[in-house]
Amino acid sequence: NEDRDYPFPVSLVISNIPDGLIVVGQLPQFVEVSLSAPLSLWEQMMVDASAVQAQLDLSGMKAGEYRLPVDVIVSYSPVRVSLVTPAEVGVTLENKLEVKFEIQPEVIGEAALGYNPDRITLSQQMVTISGPESLVSQVDAVLAELDITQAKETIFEEVVLKAVDADDQQVTGITITPEKINITQTILQTGGYRDVAVKVETKGQVASGYRVTNISVNPPTVTVYSSDPQIV
């Protein structure tokens, strides 16, 4: 027999999570395993990335905090597990909670001069928040934020929803279904305002042997305003 470190990363699989419960927090994605096995088996395992598996079995667990041993399964025999790092993993289980929320649109910024936001339409009115009870209970609202800064025309955009608590701080570690929706924000021009193109008028002639090839202006349009719509 030879004692060696198994050369491939061993994924830690969480199995048999009881209905109505959810794992809270970050668990290790991989564990390191040392094995004692005959040389003939090592020659096979050194090229077999699926020879060793690791799992945490949560069968029969209730909500609470636990220290659970990592179960290592080797598909070759005879093989003895010498060392697992980590050998135990802390697991916190909480009741899974699902709550429906009405989406609240939140417009950020201001439209361009002479334009105002009008009607806003959401592709969906309600979403479902799911996750650990301790986190879902913190959610106070679900926001759909849309930036209309300097907008001059109707905006159609897909936005990612955000869950916030009573202090307007984002709540993470939960699932929002769906996570994205479409927003249509109508932008209308205010009466008394008008966008007009800037036209360059030239006078005189260029020197002999030269010609004008291009004239550009920046900005290409300006907004004019008057309290008298007829003047505009």
Coordinates of N, CA and C in Angstrom, one line a residue:
N1 N 0.8 -1.2 0.0 CA 0.0 0.0 0.0 C 0.9 1.3 0.0
E2 N 0.3 2.3 -0.6 CA 1.0 3.6 -0.6 C 0.0 4.7 -0.2
D3 N 0.5 5.6 0.7 CA -0.4 6.7 1.1 C 0.0 7.9 0.2
R4 N -1.1 8.4 -0.5 CA -0.9 9.5 -1.4 C -2.1 10.5 -1.3
D5 N -1.9 11.7 -1.8 CA -3.0 12.6 -2.0 C -3.6 12.4 -3.3
Y6 N -4.9 12.3 -3.3 CA -5.7 12.1 -4.6 C -5.5 13.4 -5.4
P7 N -5.0 13.3 -6.6 CA -4.5 14.5 -7.4 C -5.6 15.4 -7.9
F8 N -6.9 14.9 -7.9 CA -7.9 15.7 -8.5 C -8.8 16.4 -7.4
P9 N -9.3 17.6 -7.7 CA -10.2 18.3 -6.8 C -11.5 17.4 -6.6
V10 N -11.9 17.3 -5.4 CA -13.1 16.5 -5.1 C -14.3 17.4 -4.7
S11 N -15.3 17.5 -5.6 CA -16.4 18.4 -5.3 C -17.2 17.9 -4.1
L12 N -17.6 18.8 -3.3 CA -18.5 18.5 -2.1 C -19.9 18.6 -2.5
V13 N -20.7 17.5 -2.5 CA -22.1 17.5 -3.0 C -23.0 17.5 -1.7
I14 N -24.0 18.4 -1.7 CA -25.0 18.4 -0.6 C -26.2 17.6 -1.1
S15 N -26.5 16.6 -0.3 CA -27.6 15.7 -0.8 C -28.6 15.6 0.3
N16 N -29.8 15.2 -0.2 CA -31.0 14.9 0.6 C -31.4 16.1 1.6
I17 N -31.5 17.3 1.0 CA -31.9 18.4 1.7 C -33.4 18.2 2.0
P18 N -33.9 18.2 3.3 CA -35.3 18.0 3.6 C -36.2 19.1 3.0
D19 N -37.4 18.7 2.6 CA -38.3 19.6 2.0 C -38.6 20.7 3.0
G20 N -38.7 21.9 2.5 CA -39.0 23.1 3.3 C -37.9 23.7 4.0
L21 N -36.7 23.2 3.8 CA -35.4 23.7 4.4 C -34.5 24.2 3.3
I22 N -33.6 25.1 3.7 CA -32.6 25.6 2.8 C -31.3 25.8 3.5
V23 N -30.2 25.6 2.8 CA -28.8 25.7 3.4 C -28.5 27.2 3.3
V24 N -28.0 27.8 4.5 CA -27.7 29.2 4.6 C -26.2 29.3 4.6
G25 N -25.6 30.3 3.9 CA -24.2 30.6 4.0 C -23.4 29.8 3.0
Q26 N -22.1 30.1 2.9 CA -21.2 29.4 2.0 C -20.6 28.2 2.5
L27 N -20.6 27.1 1.8 CA -20.0 25.9 2.1 C -18.8 25.6 1.2
P28 N -17.8 24.9 1.7 CA -16.6 24.6 0.8 C -17.1 23.9 -0.5
Q29 N -16.5 24.3 -1.6 CA -16.9 23.7 -2.9 C -16.1 22.4 -3.1
F30 N -14.9 22.3 -2.5 CA -14.1 21.1 -2.7 C -13.4 20.7 -1.4
V31 N -13.0 19.4 -1.3 CA -12.3 18.9 -0.2 C -11.0 18.2 -0.8
E32 N -10.0 18.1 0.1 CA -8.8 17.4 -0.3 C -8.8 16.0 0.4
V33 N -8.4 15.0 -0.3 CA -8.5 13.6 0.2 C -7.2 12.9 0.0
S34 N -6.7 12.2 1.1 CA -5.6 11.3 1.1 C -6.0 9.9 1.2
L35 N -5.4 9.0 0.5 CA -5.9 7.6 0.4 C -4.7 6.7 0.6
S36 N -5.0 5.5 1.2 CA -4.0 4.4 1.2 C -4.6 3.3 0.3
A37 N -3.8 2.9 -0.7 CA -4.2 2.0 -1.7 C -3.0 1.2 -2.3
P38 N -3.3 0.0 -2.8 CA -2.2 -0.7 -3.5 C -1.7 0.1 -4.7
L39 N -0.5 -0.1 -5.1 CA 0.1 0.6 -6.2 C -0.6 0.4 -7.5
S40 N -1.1 -0.8 -7.6 CA -1.9 -1.2 -8.9 C -3.2 -0.3 -9.0
L41 N -3.8 0.0 -7.8 CA -5.0 0.8 -7.9 C -4.6 2.3 -8.1
W42 N -3.5 2.7 -7.5 CA -3.1 4.1 -7.7 C -2.8 4.4 -9.2
E43 N -2.3 3.5 -9.9 CA -2.1 3.7 -11.3 C -3.4 4.0 -12.1
Q44 N -4.5 3.4 -11.6 CA -5.8 3.6 -12.2 C -6.4 4.9 -11.7
M45 N -6.3 5.2 -10.4 CA -6.9 6.4 -9.8 C -6.2 7.7 -10.2
M46 N -5.0 7.6 -10.5 CA -4.2 8.8 -10.9 C -4.7 9.4 -12.2
V47 N -5.4 8.6 -13.0 CA -6.0 9.1 -14.3 C -7.5 9.1 -14.3
D48 N -8.1 8.9 -13.2 CA -9.6 8.8 -13.1 C -10.1 9.9 -12.2
A49 N -10.6 11.0 -12.8 CA -11.0 12.2 -12.0 C -12.3 11.9 -11.3
S50 N -13.0 10.8 -11.5 CA -14.3 10.5 -10.9 C -14.2 9.4 -9.9
A51 N -13.0 9.0 -9.5 CA -12.8 7.8 -8.6 C -13.2 8.1 -7.2
V52 N -13.2 9.4 -6.8 CA -13.5 9.8 -5.4 C -14.6 10.9 -5.4
Q53 N -15.6 10.7 -4.5 CA -16.6 11.6 -4.4 C -16.8 12.0 -2.9
A54 N -17.3 13.2 -2.6 CA -17.5 13.6 -1.2 C -18.9 14.2 -1.1
Q55 N -19.6 13.9 0.0 CA -20.9 14.5 0.1 C -21.2 14.8 1.6
L56 N -22.2 15.6 1.8 CA -22.8 15.9 3.1 C -24.3 15.4 3.0
D57 N -24.6 14.5 3.8 CA -26.0 13.9 3.8 C -26.8 14.6 4.8
L58 N -27.9 15.3 4.4 CA -28.7 16.1 5.3 C -30.1 15.3 5.6
S59 N -30.1 14.1 5.4 CA -31.4 13.3 5.6 C -31.8 13.5 7.0
G60 N -33.1 13.8 7.2 CA -33.7 13.8 8.6 C -33.3 15.0 9.4
M61 N -32.6 16.0 8.8 CA -32.2 17.2 9.5 C -33.4 18.1 9.7
K62 N -33.4 18.9 10.8 CA -34.3 20.0 11.0 C -33.6 21.3 11.0
A63 N -34.3 22.4 11.1 CA -33.7 23.7 11.1 C -32.8 23.9 12.3
G64 N -31.6 24.4 12.0 CA -30.6 24.5 13.1 C -29.2 24.5 12.6
E65 N -28.2 24.5 13.5 CA -26.8 24.6 13.1 C -26.2 23.2 13.5
Y66 N -25.3 22.7 12.5 CA -24.7 21.4 12.7 C -23.3 21.4 12.3
R67 N -22.5 20.4 12.9 CA -21.2 20.1 12.4 C -21.3 18.7 11.8
L68 N -21.2 18.5 10.5 CA -21.4 17.2 9.9 C -20.1 16.7 9.3
P69 N -19.9 15.4 9.4 CA -18.7 14.8 8.8 C -18.9 14.7 7.3
V70 N -17.7 14.8 6.6 CA -17.7 14.7 5.1 C -17.6 13.2 4.8
D71 N -18.6 12.7 4.1 CA -18.5 11.3 3.6 C -17.8 11.2 2.3
V72 N -16.8 10.3 2.3 CA -16.0 10.1 1.1 C -16.3 8.7 0.5
I73 N -16.6 8.7 -0.8 CA -16.9 7.4 -1.4 C -15.9 7.2 -2.5
V74 N -15.2 6.0 -2.5 CA -14.2 5.7 -3.4 C -14.7 4.5 -4.3
S75 N -14.6 4.6 -5.6 CA -15.2 3.6 -6.4 C -14.2 2.4 -6.7
Y76 N -13.1 2.4 -6.0 CA -12.1 1.3 -6.1 C -12.0 0.6 -4.7
S77 N -11.6 -0.6 -4.8 CA -11.4 -1.4 -3.5 C -10.3 -2.4 -3.8
P78 N -9.5 -2.6 -2.7 CA -9.5 -2.1 -1.4 C -8.8 -0.7 -1.3
V79 N -9.5 0.3 -0.7 CA -8.9 1.6 -0.5 C -9.3 2.1 0.8
R80 N -8.4 2.7 1.6 CA -8.7 3.3 2.9 C -8.5 4.8 2.8
V81 N -9.5 5.5 3.3 CA -9.4 7.0 3.4 C -8.5 7.4 4.6
S82 N -7.4 8.0 4.3 CA -6.5 8.4 5.4 C -6.8 9.8 6.0
L83 N -7.2 10.7 5.1 CA -7.4 12.1 5.6 C -8.3 12.8 4.7
V84 N -9.2 13.6 5.3 CA -10.1 14.5 4.5 C -10.0 15.9 5.1
T85 N -9.8 16.8 4.2 CA -9.6 18.2 4.7 C -10.6 19.1 3.9
P86 N -11.6 19.7 4.6 CA -11.9 19.6 6.0 C -12.6 18.3 6.3
A87 N -12.5 17.7 7.5 CA -13.1 16.5 7.8 C -14.6 16.7 8.2
E88 N -14.9 17.9 8.7 CA -16.2 18.3 9.1 C -16.6 19.7 8.5
V89 N -17.8 19.9 8.3 CA -18.3 21.2 7.7 C -19.5 21.7 8.6
G90 N -19.4 23.0 8.9 CA -20.5 23.6 9.6 C -21.7 23.9 8.6
V91 N -22.9 23.5 9.0 CA -24.0 23.6 8.1 C -25.2 24.3 8.9
T92 N -25.8 25.3 8.3 CA -26.9 26.0 8.9 C -28.1 25.8 8.0
L93 N -29.2 25.2 8.6 CA -30.4 25.0 7.9 C -31.5 25.9 8.4
E94 N -32.2 26.5 7.5 CA -33.3 27.4 7.9 C -34.6 27.0 7.1
N95 N -35.7 27.4 7.7 CA -37.0 27.2 6.9 C -37.0 28.0 5.7
K96 N -37.4 27.4 4.6 CA -37.5 28.2 3.3 C -38.8 28.9 3.3
L97 N -38.8 30.2 2.9 CA -39.9 31.0 2.9 C -40.1 31.6 1.5
E98 N -41.4 31.7 1.0 CA -41.7 32.3 -0.3 C -42.8 33.4 0.0
V99 N -42.5 34.5 -0.6 CA -43.4 35.7 -0.4 C -43.6 36.4 -1.7
K100 N -44.8 36.8 -2.1 CA -45.0 37.6 -3.3 C -45.0 39.1 -3.0
F101 N -44.3 39.8 -3.9 CA -44.2 41.3 -3.7 C -44.7 41.9 -5.0
E102 N -45.3 43.1 -4.9 CA -45.6 43.9 -6.0 C -44.3 44.7 -6.4
I103 N -44.0 44.8 -7.7 CA -42.8 45.5 -8.2 C -43.1 47.0 -8.1
Q104 N -42.1 47.7 -7.6 CA -42.2 49.2 -7.5 C -41.2 49.8 -8.5
P105 N -41.7 50.5 -9.6 CA -40.7 51.2 -10.5 C -40.1 52.4 -9.8
E106 N -38.8 52.5 -10.0 CA -38.1 53.7 -9.5 C -37.3 54.3 -10.6
V107 N -37.7 55.6 -10.9 CA -37.1 56.3 -12.0 C -35.9 57.1 -11.4
I108 N -34.7 57.0 -12.1 CA -33.5 57.7 -11.6 C -33.1 58.7 -12.7
G109 N -32.7 59.9 -12.3 CA -32.3 60.9 -13.2 C -33.4 61.8 -13.7
E110 N -33.1 62.7 -14.6 CA -34.0 63.6 -15.2 C -33.9 63.5 -16.8
A111 N -35.1 63.6 -17.4 CA -35.0 63.7 -18.9 C -34.4 64.9 -19.4
A112 N -34.1 65.0 -20.7 CA -33.5 66.2 -21.3 C -34.4 67.4 -21.1
L113 N -33.8 68.6 -21.3 CA -34.5 69.8 -21.1 C -35.7 69.8 -22.1
G114 N -36.9 70.1 -21.6 CA -38.0 70.2 -22.5 C -38.8 68.9 -22.6
Y115 N -38.3 67.8 -21.9 CA -39.0 66.5 -21.9 C -39.3 66.1 -20.5
N116 N -40.4 65.3 -20.4 CA -40.9 64.8 -19.1 C -41.3 63.4 -19.2
P117 N -41.0 62.6 -18.2 CA -41.5 61.2 -18.2 C -43.0 61.2 -18.0
D118 N -43.7 60.3 -18.7 CA -45.1 60.2 -18.6 C -45.5 58.8 -18.1
R119 N -46.2 58.0 -18.8 CA -46.6 56.7 -18.3 C -45.5 55.7 -18.3
I120 N -45.5 54.9 -17.2 CA -44.5 53.8 -17.2 C -45.2 52.5 -17.1
T121 N -44.8 51.5 -17.8 CA -45.5 50.2 -17.9 C -44.5 49.1 -17.6
L122 N -44.9 48.1 -16.8 CA -44.1 47.0 -16.4 C -44.6 45.7 -17.1
S123 N -43.7 44.9 -17.6 CA -44.2 43.6 -18.2 C -44.8 42.7 -17.2
Q124 N -44.5 42.9 -15.9 CA -45.0 42.0 -14.9 C -45.2 42.8 -13.6
Q125 N -46.2 42.6 -12.9 CA -46.5 43.3 -11.7 C -46.1 42.7 -10.4
M126 N -46.0 41.4 -10.4 CA -45.7 40.7 -9.1 C -44.5 39.7 -9.4
V127 N -43.7 39.5 -8.3 CA -42.6 38.6 -8.3 C -42.7 37.8 -7.0
T128 N -41.9 36.7 -7.0 CA -41.8 35.8 -5.8 C -40.4 35.9 -5.3
I129 N -40.4 36.1 -4.0 CA -39.1 36.1 -3.3 C -39.0 34.8 -2.5
S130 N -37.9 34.1 -2.6 CA -37.7 32.8 -1.9 C -36.3 32.8 -1.3
G131 N -36.2 32.1 -0.2 CA -34.9 31.9 0.4 C -35.0 31.7 1.9
P132 N -33.9 31.8 2.7 CA -34.0 31.6 4.1 C -35.0 32.5 4.8
E133 N -35.7 32.0 5.7 CA -36.7 32.9 6.4 C -36.1 34.1 7.0
S134 N -34.8 34.1 7.5 CA -34.2 35.2 8.2 C -33.9 36.3 7.2
L135 N -33.7 36.0 5.9 CA -33.4 37.0 4.9 C -34.6 37.5 4.2
V136 N -35.5 36.5 3.8 CA -36.8 37.0 3.2 C -37.6 37.9 4.0
S137 N -37.6 37.7 5.3 CA -38.3 38.5 6.3 C -37.8 40.0 6.3
Q138 N -36.5 40.2 5.8 CA -36.0 41.5 5.8 C -36.4 42.3 4.6
V139 N -37.0 41.7 3.6 CA -37.3 42.4 2.3 C -38.5 43.3 2.6
D140 N -38.4 44.6 2.2 CA -39.5 45.5 2.4 C -40.1 45.9 1.1
A141 N -39.3 45.8 0.0 CA -39.8 46.2 -1.3 C -38.9 45.6 -2.4
V142 N -39.5 45.4 -3.6 CA -38.8 45.0 -4.8 C -38.8 46.1 -5.8
L143 N -37.6 46.6 -6.2 CA -37.6 47.7 -7.1 C -37.1 47.4 -8.5
A144 N -37.7 48.1 -9.4 CA -37.2 48.0 -10.8 C -36.7 49.4 -11.2
E145 N -35.4 49.6 -11.2 CA -34.8 50.9 -11.4 C -34.5 51.2 -12.9
L146 N -34.9 52.4 -13.3 CA -34.7 52.8 -14.7 C -34.1 54.2 -14.7
D147 N -33.0 54.3 -15.4 CA -32.3 55.6 -15.5 C -32.8 56.3 -16.8
I148 N -33.3 57.5 -16.6 CA -33.9 58.3 -17.8 C -33.0 59.6 -18.0
T149 N -31.8 59.6 -17.5 CA -31.0 60.8 -17.6 C -30.8 61.2 -19.1
Q150 N -31.2 62.5 -19.4 CA -31.1 63.1 -20.7 C -31.9 62.4 -21.8
A151 N -32.9 61.6 -21.4 CA -33.8 60.9 -22.4 C -34.6 61.9 -23.2
K152 N -34.7 61.6 -24.5 CA -35.6 62.5 -25.4 C -36.6 61.6 -26.1
E153 N -36.6 60.4 -25.8 CA -37.6 59.5 -26.5 C -38.0 58.4 -25.5
T154 N -39.1 57.7 -25.9 CA -39.6 56.6 -25.0 C -38.5 55.5 -24.9
I155 N -38.4 55.0 -23.6 CA -37.4 54.0 -23.3 C -38.0 52.7 -23.1
F156 N -37.4 51.7 -23.8 CA -37.8 50.3 -23.6 C -36.6 49.5 -23.2
E157 N -36.6 49.0 -21.9 CA -35.4 48.4 -21.4 C -35.7 47.2 -20.5
E158 N -34.8 46.2 -20.5 CA -34.9 45.1 -19.6 C -34.0 45.4 -18.3
V159 N -34.6 45.3 -17.2 CA -33.9 45.7 -15.9 C -33.9 44.5 -15.0
V160 N -32.8 44.5 -14.1 CA -32.7 43.5 -13.1 C -33.4 44.0 -11.8
L161 N -34.2 43.2 -11.2 CA -35.0 43.6 -10.0 C -34.0 43.6 -8.8
K162 N -34.4 44.4 -7.8 CA -33.5 44.5 -6.6 C -34.5 44.5 -5.4
A163 N -34.1 43.6 -4.4 CA -34.9 43.6 -3.2 C -34.2 44.4 -2.2
V164 N -34.9 45.3 -1.4 CA -34.3 46.1 -0.4 C -35.1 46.0 0.9
D165 N -34.4 46.4 2.0 CA -35.0 46.3 3.3 C -35.6 47.7 3.6
A166 N -36.1 47.9 4.9 CA -36.7 49.1 5.2 C -35.8 50.3 5.2
D167 N -34.5 50.1 5.2 CA -33.5 51.1 5.2 C -33.0 51.4 3.7
D168 N -33.6 50.7 2.8 CA -33.3 50.9 1.4 C -31.9 50.2 1.0
Q169 N -31.5 49.3 1.9 CA -30.3 48.5 1.6 C -30.6 47.2 0.9
Q170 N -29.8 46.8 -0.1 CA -30.1 45.6 -0.9 C -30.0 44.4 0.0
V171 N -31.0 43.5 -0.2 CA -30.9 42.2 0.5 C -30.4 41.1 -0.5
T172 N -29.3 40.4 -0.1 CA -28.8 39.4 -1.0 C -29.0 38.0 -0.3
G173 N -28.6 37.0 -1.1 CA -28.8 35.6 -0.6 C -30.2 35.1 -0.7
I174 N -31.0 35.7 -1.6 CA -32.4 35.3 -1.8 C -32.5 35.1 -3.3
T175 N -33.6 34.5 -3.7 CA -33.9 34.3 -5.1 C -35.2 35.1 -5.5
I176 N -35.0 35.9 -6.6 CA -36.2 36.7 -7.1 C -36.6 36.0 -8.4
T177 N -37.9 35.7 -8.5 CA -38.4 35.0 -9.7 C -39.6 35.8 -10.2
P178 N -39.5 36.3 -11.5 CA -38.3 36.4 -12.4 C -37.4 37.4 -11.9
E179 N -36.1 37.3 -12.3 CA -35.1 38.2 -11.8 C -35.0 39.5 -12.7
K180 N -35.6 39.4 -13.9 CA -35.6 40.6 -14.8 C -37.0 40.8 -15.4
I181 N -37.3 42.1 -15.6 CA -38.6 42.4 -16.3 C -38.3 43.5 -17.4
N182 N -39.3 43.8 -18.2 CA -39.2 44.8 -19.2 C -39.9 46.0 -18.7
I183 N -39.4 47.2 -18.9 CA -40.0 48.5 -18.6 C -40.1 49.3 -19.8
T184 N -41.3 49.9 -20.0 CA -41.5 50.9 -21.0 C -41.8 52.3 -20.4
Q185 N -41.0 53.2 -20.5 CA -41.2 54.6 -20.0 C -41.4 55.6 -21.1
T186 N -42.6 56.1 -21.2 CA -42.9 57.1 -22.2 C -42.3 58.5 -21.8
I187 N -41.6 59.1 -22.8 CA -41.0 60.4 -22.6 C -41.7 61.3 -23.6
L188 N -42.3 62.4 -23.1 CA -43.0 63.4 -23.9 C -42.3 64.7 -23.9
Q189 N -42.4 65.4 -25.0 CA -41.8 66.8 -25.0 C -42.8 67.8 -24.5
T190 N -42.3 68.7 -23.6 CA -43.2 69.6 -22.9 C -43.6 70.7 -23.9
G191 N -44.8 71.2 -23.8 CA -45.3 72.3 -24.6 C -44.4 73.6 -24.4
G192 N -44.1 74.3 -25.5 CA -43.2 75.5 -25.4 C -41.8 75.2 -25.7
Y193 N -41.4 73.9 -25.8 CA -40.0 73.5 -26.1 C -40.0 72.9 -27.5
R194 N -38.9 73.0 -28.2 CA -38.7 72.4 -29.5 C -37.2 72.2 -29.8
D195 N -36.9 71.0 -30.3 CA -35.5 70.7 -30.8 C -35.4 71.1 -32.2
V196 N -34.4 71.9 -32.5 CA -34.2 72.4 -33.9 C -32.7 72.1 -34.3
A197 N -32.5 71.8 -35.6 CA -31.2 71.6 -36.1 C -30.4 72.9 -36.2
V198 N -29.1 72.8 -36.0 CA -28.3 73.9 -36.2 C -27.7 73.9 -37.6
K199 N -28.0 75.0 -38.3 CA -27.5 75.1 -39.7 C -26.4 76.2 -39.8
V200 N -25.4 75.9 -40.4 CA -24.2 76.8 -40.5 C -24.4 77.6 -41.8
E201 N -24.4 78.9 -41.7 CA -24.4 79.8 -42.8 C -23.0 80.4 -43.0
T202 N -22.5 80.2 -44.2 CA -21.1 80.7 -44.5 C -21.2 82.0 -45.3
K203 N -20.2 82.9 -45.1 CA -20.1 84.1 -45.9 C -18.8 84.2 -46.5
G204 N -18.7 84.8 -47.7 CA -17.4 85.0 -48.4 C -17.0 83.7 -49.0
Q205 N -15.8 83.8 -49.6 CA -15.2 82.6 -50.3 C -13.8 82.3 -49.8
V206 N -13.4 81.1 -49.8 CA -12.1 80.7 -49.4 C -11.1 81.2 -50.4
A207 N -9.8 81.2 -49.9 CA -8.7 81.7 -50.8 C -8.6 80.8 -52.1
S208 N -8.0 81.4 -53.0 CA -7.8 80.7 -54.3 C -7.0 79.5 -54.1
G209 N -7.4 78.4 -54.7 CA -6.7 77.1 -54.6 C -7.2 76.2 -53.4
Y210 N -8.2 76.7 -52.7 CA -8.8 76.0 -51.6 C -10.3 75.8 -51.8
R211 N -10.9 74.8 -51.3 CA -12.3 74.6 -51.3 C -12.8 74.0 -50.0
V212 N -14.1 74.2 -49.7 CA -14.7 73.7 -48.5 C -15.1 72.2 -48.7
T213 N -14.6 71.3 -47.9 CA -15.0 69.9 -48.1 C -16.1 69.4 -47.1
N214 N -16.1 70.0 -46.0 CA -17.0 69.5 -44.9 C -17.2 70.6 -43.9
I215 N -18.4 70.8 -43.4 CA -18.6 71.7 -42.3 C -19.4 70.9 -41.2
S216 N -18.9 70.8 -40.0 CA -19.6 70.1 -38.9 C -19.9 71.1 -37.8
V217 N -20.9 70.8 -37.0 CA -21.3 71.6 -35.9 C -21.6 70.7 -34.7
N218 N -21.2 71.2 -33.5 CA -21.5 70.5 -32.3 C -22.0 71.5 -31.2
P219 N -23.2 71.3 -30.7 CA -24.1 70.2 -30.9 C -24.9 70.3 -32.2
P220 N -25.4 69.3 -32.8 CA -26.1 69.4 -34.1 C -27.5 69.9 -33.9
T221 N -28.1 69.8 -32.7 CA -29.4 70.3 -32.4 C -29.4 71.1 -31.1
V222 N -30.3 72.1 -31.0 CA -30.5 72.8 -29.7 C -31.9 72.8 -29.4
T223 N -32.2 73.1 -28.1 CA -33.6 73.2 -27.7 C -34.0 74.7 -27.5
V224 N -35.1 75.1 -28.1 CA -35.5 76.4 -27.9 C -36.8 76.4 -27.1
Y225 N -37.0 77.5 -26.4 CA -38.2 77.6 -25.5 C -38.8 79.0 -25.5
S226 N -40.1 79.0 -25.4 CA -40.8 80.3 -25.3 C -42.1 80.0 -24.6
S227 N -42.6 81.0 -23.8 CA -43.9 80.8 -23.2 C -45.0 81.0 -24.3
D228 N -44.7 81.4 -25.5 CA -45.6 81.6 -26.6 C -45.4 80.4 -27.5
P229 N -46.2 79.4 -27.6 CA -46.0 78.2 -28.4 C -45.9 78.6 -29.9
Q230 N -46.6 79.7 -30.3 CA -46.6 80.1 -31.7 C -45.2 80.5 -32.2
I231 N -44.5 81.2 -31.2 CA -43.1 81.6 -31.5 C -42.2 80.4 -31.7
V232 N -42.4 79.4 -30.8 CA -41.6 78.2 -30.9 C -41.9 77.4 -32.2

